[in-house]
Amino acid sequence: MTRQFHKMHGLGNDFVILDGRTQAVAMTAELARALADRQLGIGCDQLILLEPSTIADVKMRIWNHDGGEVESCGNASRCVVALTGAETLETSGGIVAGSSKGSGVEVDLPAPRFGWDDIPLSYPMDTARLPMAWGPLTHPLALSVGNPHVVFFVPDERIIELDELGPSIEHDPAFPDRINVNVAALREGDIYLRTWERGSGLTLACGTGACATAVAAIVQKMVTSPVRVHMRGGELTITWAPGETIRMQGPATHVFKGEIELEQFA
Ligand SMILES: N[C@@H](CCC[C@H](N)C(=O)O)C(=O)O
């Protein structure tokens, strides 16, 4: 039996979106991994499944490239708002509000939490194991914007070998559920960001990473809100003040829709 899917991206962070409200989709880690596979499946950073919700317009479930189901996805939130016209999304990381604005989409993520449950406020970094390029690290902050992020401010994000150290920080015992790793530099009042994503590796953009990094910079008075966050796939504008939800503004692109036989992956 074929299922319809949509291929979308937010600044090159790409998604396969299946609507489980109109067709039966029983998602598993194995099936998500198979669909996300860029050689053997459709290919994406995250697999998104829409389901009915009793507390929002739609429930959005998210699986990373490795098949792990996670709490939140900023770029996908904009894509789902653009695709469905939903104004509220239920995620396991909290309720996301959104609306299409002109050529872009604006979403509000839940207010951030600094150091939560058993996550330290500041990552207990053994800086001795960091290459010199990481420079004199300012306060690496761990925070949740629905999903977990650690943010390092470095002299120049472009020279950081994130594919080397990203995995070891992602899997550090300090983060029992693993973590998304952000390295950012400040230039002319803007943030320049690269993210090693939990379960998906280096991506062209990370919406929740942009939100977490902007919040970490604002709370340490390194920038003022609203702030532009530049990533390899493009830029987002983040607006936040302590105690508030986090507003993210940026594009959502529909690439194509297709059909696929899920049973082939059984
Ligand atoms: N790319 C997404 C984040 C997707 C989930 C993240 N990798 C995690 O494991 O929490 C975004 O745009 O926020």
Short mmCIF file of C-alpha atoms and ligand atoms in Angstrom, two decimals:
data_model
loop_
_atom_site.label_atom_id
_atom_site.label_comp_id
_atom_site.label_asym_id
_atom_site.label_seq_id
_atom_site.Cartn_x
_atom_site.Cartn_y
_atom_site.Cartn_z
CA MET A 1 0.00 0.00 0.00
CA THR A 2 1.54 3.35 -0.99
CA ARG A 3 1.80 6.30 1.37
CA GLN A 4 2.12 9.92 0.27
CA PHE A 5 5.02 11.94 1.65
CA HIS A 6 6.32 15.51 1.32
CA LYS A 7 10.02 16.38 1.02
CA MET A 8 10.75 19.78 2.61
CA HIS A 9 13.63 21.66 4.14
CA GLY A 10 14.41 24.61 6.37
CA LEU A 11 17.67 26.18 5.14
CA GLY A 12 18.84 22.81 3.84
CA ASN A 13 17.96 20.85 7.00
CA ASP A 14 15.76 18.37 5.22
CA PHE A 15 12.74 16.30 6.15
CA VAL A 16 10.44 13.58 4.90
CA ILE A 17 6.96 14.38 6.22
CA LEU A 18 4.23 11.71 6.41
CA ASP A 19 0.69 12.67 7.45
CA GLY A 20 -0.64 9.91 9.66
CA ARG A 21 -4.00 11.70 9.99
CA THR A 22 -5.01 10.74 6.44
CA GLN A 23 -3.15 7.44 6.01
CA ALA A 24 -2.12 4.64 8.38
CA VAL A 25 1.57 4.93 9.27
CA ALA A 26 3.11 2.74 12.01
CA MET A 27 6.54 4.36 12.45
CA THR A 28 9.41 2.50 14.08
CA ALA A 29 13.08 3.38 14.61
CA GLU A 30 14.01 0.88 11.91
CA LEU A 31 11.53 2.30 9.38
CA ALA A 32 12.54 5.89 10.16
CA ARG A 33 16.20 4.96 9.63
CA ALA A 34 15.37 3.22 6.34
CA LEU A 35 13.38 6.18 4.99
CA ALA A 36 16.10 8.64 6.05
CA ASP A 37 18.84 6.64 4.33
CA ARG A 38 20.20 8.74 1.44
CA GLN A 39 21.17 5.69 -0.66
CA LEU A 40 18.53 3.09 0.16
CA GLY A 41 15.58 5.29 1.17
CA ILE A 42 14.23 8.76 0.38
CA GLY A 43 16.91 10.55 2.41
CA CYS A 44 16.54 13.23 5.10
CA ASP A 45 18.03 14.58 8.33
CA GLN A 46 14.79 13.97 10.20
CA LEU A 47 11.63 11.91 9.54
CA ILE A 48 8.43 13.73 10.59
CA LEU A 49 5.09 12.00 11.27
CA LEU A 50 1.91 14.04 11.77
CA GLU A 51 -0.81 12.60 13.99
CA PRO A 52 -4.09 13.87 15.44
CA SER A 53 -3.82 15.88 18.67
CA THR A 54 -6.34 16.73 21.38
CA ILE A 55 -4.31 19.72 22.64
CA ALA A 56 -3.03 21.31 19.42
CA ASP A 57 -3.91 21.54 15.74
CA VAL A 58 -1.56 18.62 14.99
CA LYS A 59 0.91 16.35 16.77
CA MET A 60 4.41 16.34 15.27
CA ARG A 61 6.66 13.36 15.98
CA ILE A 62 10.35 13.52 15.03
CA TRP A 63 12.94 10.80 14.31
CA ASN A 64 16.59 11.61 13.68
CA HIS A 65 18.63 10.04 10.88
CA ASP A 66 19.78 7.31 13.31
CA GLY A 67 16.17 6.34 14.08
CA GLY A 68 16.04 7.94 17.53
CA GLU A 69 12.74 9.70 18.35
CA VAL A 70 13.31 13.15 19.83
CA GLU A 71 11.46 16.03 21.41
CA SER A 72 11.64 18.98 19.04
CA CYS A 73 12.70 20.19 15.61
CA GLY A 74 12.71 23.91 14.84
CA ASN A 75 13.21 23.85 11.08
CA ALA A 76 10.62 21.09 10.69
CA SER A 77 8.16 23.09 12.82
CA ARG A 78 8.25 25.87 10.22
CA CYS A 79 7.80 23.32 7.42
CA VAL A 80 4.77 21.69 9.10
CA VAL A 81 3.15 25.12 9.70
CA ALA A 82 3.72 26.03 6.04
CA LEU A 83 2.49 22.64 4.78
CA THR A 84 -0.63 22.27 6.93
CA GLY A 85 -1.57 25.78 8.05
CA ALA A 86 -1.52 24.48 11.65
CA GLU A 87 -1.09 27.22 14.25
CA THR A 88 -0.18 24.95 17.17
CA LEU A 89 1.96 21.82 17.11
CA GLU A 90 2.07 19.26 19.92
CA THR A 91 5.59 17.87 20.40
CA SER A 92 7.07 15.89 23.27
CA GLY A 93 9.23 18.97 23.89
CA GLY A 94 6.17 21.18 24.41
CA ILE A 95 3.64 23.14 22.38
CA VAL A 96 4.99 25.12 19.40
CA ALA A 97 2.90 28.01 18.04
CA GLY A 98 3.36 29.17 14.46
CA SER A 99 2.06 31.11 11.49
CA SER A 100 3.10 31.87 7.93
CA LYS A 101 4.28 35.45 7.53
CA GLY A 102 4.78 36.68 3.96
CA SER A 103 7.52 34.56 2.40
CA GLY A 104 8.57 32.98 5.70
CA VAL A 105 7.24 31.25 8.78
CA GLU A 106 7.35 32.37 12.41
CA VAL A 107 7.28 29.82 15.23
CA ASP A 108 7.44 30.20 19.01
CA LEU A 109 9.30 27.44 20.87
CA PRO A 110 8.76 26.86 24.61
CA ALA A 111 10.74 29.01 27.06
CA PRO A 112 14.28 27.61 27.57
CA ARG A 113 15.40 25.64 30.64
CA PHE A 114 19.01 26.03 31.84
CA GLY A 115 20.58 22.99 33.50
CA TRP A 116 17.65 20.64 33.93
CA ASP A 117 17.03 17.23 35.53
CA ASP A 118 20.50 15.74 35.70
CA ILE A 119 22.02 18.04 33.08
CA PRO A 120 24.64 20.49 34.46
CA LEU A 121 24.07 24.19 33.80
CA SER A 122 27.58 24.46 32.46
CA TYR A 123 29.14 21.59 30.57
CA PRO A 124 32.02 20.19 32.71
CA MET A 125 34.39 20.55 29.77
CA ASP A 126 37.84 19.05 30.05
CA THR A 127 39.29 21.87 27.95
CA ALA A 128 42.68 20.10 27.97
CA ARG A 129 41.33 17.74 25.31
CA LEU A 130 40.19 20.55 23.04
CA PRO A 131 42.38 21.57 20.10
CA MET A 132 43.77 25.12 20.26
CA ALA A 133 41.25 26.25 17.63
CA TRP A 134 38.53 26.18 20.30
CA GLY A 135 40.36 29.04 21.97
CA PRO A 136 39.71 30.32 25.51
CA LEU A 137 36.18 28.91 25.86
CA THR A 138 33.64 31.29 27.36
CA HIS A 139 31.03 29.66 29.59
CA PRO A 140 29.74 26.61 27.61
CA LEU A 141 26.02 26.53 28.49
CA ALA A 142 23.74 23.48 28.46
CA LEU A 143 20.07 24.31 27.94
CA SER A 144 16.84 22.79 26.70
CA VAL A 145 14.62 24.44 24.12
CA GLY A 146 12.44 21.35 24.09
CA ASN A 147 15.47 19.31 23.05
CA PRO A 148 18.94 19.40 24.65
CA HIS A 149 21.75 21.63 23.41
CA VAL A 150 25.22 22.62 24.57
CA VAL A 151 26.62 25.89 23.20
CA PHE A 152 30.31 26.79 22.85
CA PHE A 153 31.34 30.29 21.81
CA VAL A 154 34.64 30.06 19.91
CA PRO A 155 36.87 32.57 18.09
CA ASP A 156 35.98 31.22 14.61
CA GLU A 157 33.43 28.46 14.01
CA ARG A 158 34.76 27.91 10.50
CA ILE A 159 38.01 26.30 11.69
CA ILE A 160 36.53 23.98 14.30
CA GLU A 161 36.81 20.29 13.38
CA LEU A 162 33.26 19.64 14.63
CA ASP A 163 33.05 16.25 12.88
CA GLU A 164 35.89 15.12 15.14
CA LEU A 165 34.79 16.39 18.56
CA GLY A 166 31.02 16.63 17.96
CA PRO A 167 30.39 12.90 18.37
CA SER A 168 32.37 12.62 21.63
CA ILE A 169 30.55 15.59 23.17
CA GLU A 170 27.19 14.27 21.87
CA HIS A 171 27.85 10.98 23.71
CA ASP A 172 29.52 12.47 26.83
CA PRO A 173 28.28 10.76 30.04
CA ALA A 174 27.31 14.26 31.27
CA PHE A 175 24.36 13.97 28.85
CA PRO A 176 22.45 10.73 29.51
CA ASP A 177 20.11 11.39 26.54
CA ARG A 178 23.00 12.66 24.37
CA ILE A 179 22.97 16.26 23.19
CA ASN A 180 23.15 18.61 20.18
CA VAL A 181 26.53 20.37 19.97
CA ASN A 182 26.69 24.01 18.81
CA VAL A 183 29.86 26.01 18.09
CA ALA A 184 29.28 29.70 17.43
CA ALA A 185 31.24 32.87 16.81
CA LEU A 186 30.09 36.49 16.97
CA ARG A 187 30.77 38.90 14.12
CA GLU A 188 29.31 42.41 13.87
CA GLY A 189 26.52 41.63 16.33
CA ASP A 190 25.39 38.49 14.47
CA ILE A 191 25.88 34.83 15.40
CA TYR A 192 27.65 32.40 13.05
CA LEU A 193 26.74 28.83 13.94
CA ARG A 194 27.58 25.25 13.10
CA THR A 195 25.77 22.37 14.76
CA TRP A 196 26.64 18.71 15.24
CA GLU A 197 23.12 17.34 15.65
CA ARG A 198 22.32 14.48 18.03
CA GLY A 199 21.42 11.51 15.87
CA SER A 200 22.00 13.27 12.53
CA GLY A 201 25.52 14.74 12.57
CA LEU A 202 26.53 17.92 10.73
CA THR A 203 23.50 19.59 9.12
CA LEU A 204 23.25 22.72 6.97
CA ALA A 205 21.10 24.37 9.63
CA CYS A 206 19.54 23.58 13.01
CA GLY A 207 16.53 25.62 14.13
CA THR A 208 16.60 24.61 17.79
CA GLY A 209 20.39 25.02 17.70
CA ALA A 210 19.92 28.60 16.48
CA CYS A 211 17.39 29.22 19.26
CA ALA A 212 19.60 27.69 21.98
CA THR A 213 22.67 29.60 20.80
CA ALA A 214 20.81 32.91 20.56
CA VAL A 215 19.40 32.43 24.07
CA ALA A 216 22.88 31.58 25.44
CA ALA A 217 24.33 34.71 23.82
CA ILE A 218 21.47 37.00 24.95
CA VAL A 219 21.48 35.73 28.55
CA GLN A 220 25.25 36.37 28.72
CA LYS A 221 24.73 39.83 27.18
CA MET A 222 26.94 38.96 24.20
CA VAL A 223 24.28 40.13 21.70
CA THR A 224 20.92 41.93 21.84
CA SER A 225 17.55 40.50 20.73
CA PRO A 226 16.47 40.10 17.96
CA VAL A 227 19.63 38.47 16.61
CA ARG A 228 20.47 37.02 13.19
CA VAL A 229 21.91 33.51 13.24
CA HIS A 230 23.89 32.56 10.12
CA MET A 231 24.38 28.88 9.24
CA ARG A 232 25.74 27.17 6.10
CA GLY A 233 22.18 26.80 4.75
CA GLY A 234 21.11 30.38 5.45
CA GLU A 235 19.95 32.60 8.30
CA LEU A 236 17.21 32.76 10.93
CA THR A 237 16.12 35.66 13.13
CA ILE A 238 15.67 34.78 16.81
CA THR A 239 13.84 36.97 19.31
CA TRP A 240 13.87 36.24 23.05
CA ALA A 241 13.84 37.82 26.50
CA PRO A 242 14.16 35.99 29.85
CA GLY A 243 10.93 34.23 30.83
CA GLU A 244 9.52 34.34 27.30
CA THR A 245 9.04 31.77 24.55
CA ILE A 246 11.64 31.81 21.77
CA ARG A 247 10.53 33.27 18.43
CA MET A 248 12.23 31.94 15.29
CA GLN A 249 11.60 33.45 11.86
CA GLY A 250 12.78 31.89 8.62
CA PRO A 251 11.90 30.05 5.42
CA ALA A 252 10.26 26.67 4.81
CA THR A 253 10.69 25.10 1.38
CA HIS A 254 8.54 22.42 -0.26
CA VAL A 255 10.69 20.44 -2.72
CA PHE A 256 8.39 17.65 -3.95
CA LYS A 257 5.75 15.18 -2.91
CA GLY A 258 5.82 11.50 -3.69
CA GLU A 259 4.50 8.07 -2.87
CA ILE A 260 6.32 5.14 -1.34
CA GLU A 261 5.58 1.51 -0.45
CA LEU A 262 6.53 1.30 3.25
CA GLU A 263 6.15 -2.48 3.21
CA GLN A 264 9.36 -2.77 1.12
CA PHE A 265 11.30 -1.78 4.26
CA ALA A 266 9.62 -4.35 6.52
N1 LIG B 1 17.40 19.92 13.00
C1 LIG B 1 16.43 20.10 14.03
C2 LIG B 1 16.78 19.35 15.33
C3 LIG B 1 16.38 17.92 15.16
C4 LIG B 1 16.50 17.14 16.42
C5 LIG B 1 17.88 17.19 17.06
N2 LIG B 1 18.87 16.56 16.19
C6 LIG B 1 17.82 16.43 18.37
O1 LIG B 1 18.23 15.25 18.40
O2 LIG B 1 17.34 17.02 19.36
C7 LIG B 1 16.09 21.55 14.27
O3 LIG B 1 15.98 22.27 13.26
O4 LIG B 1 15.85 21.95 15.42
#
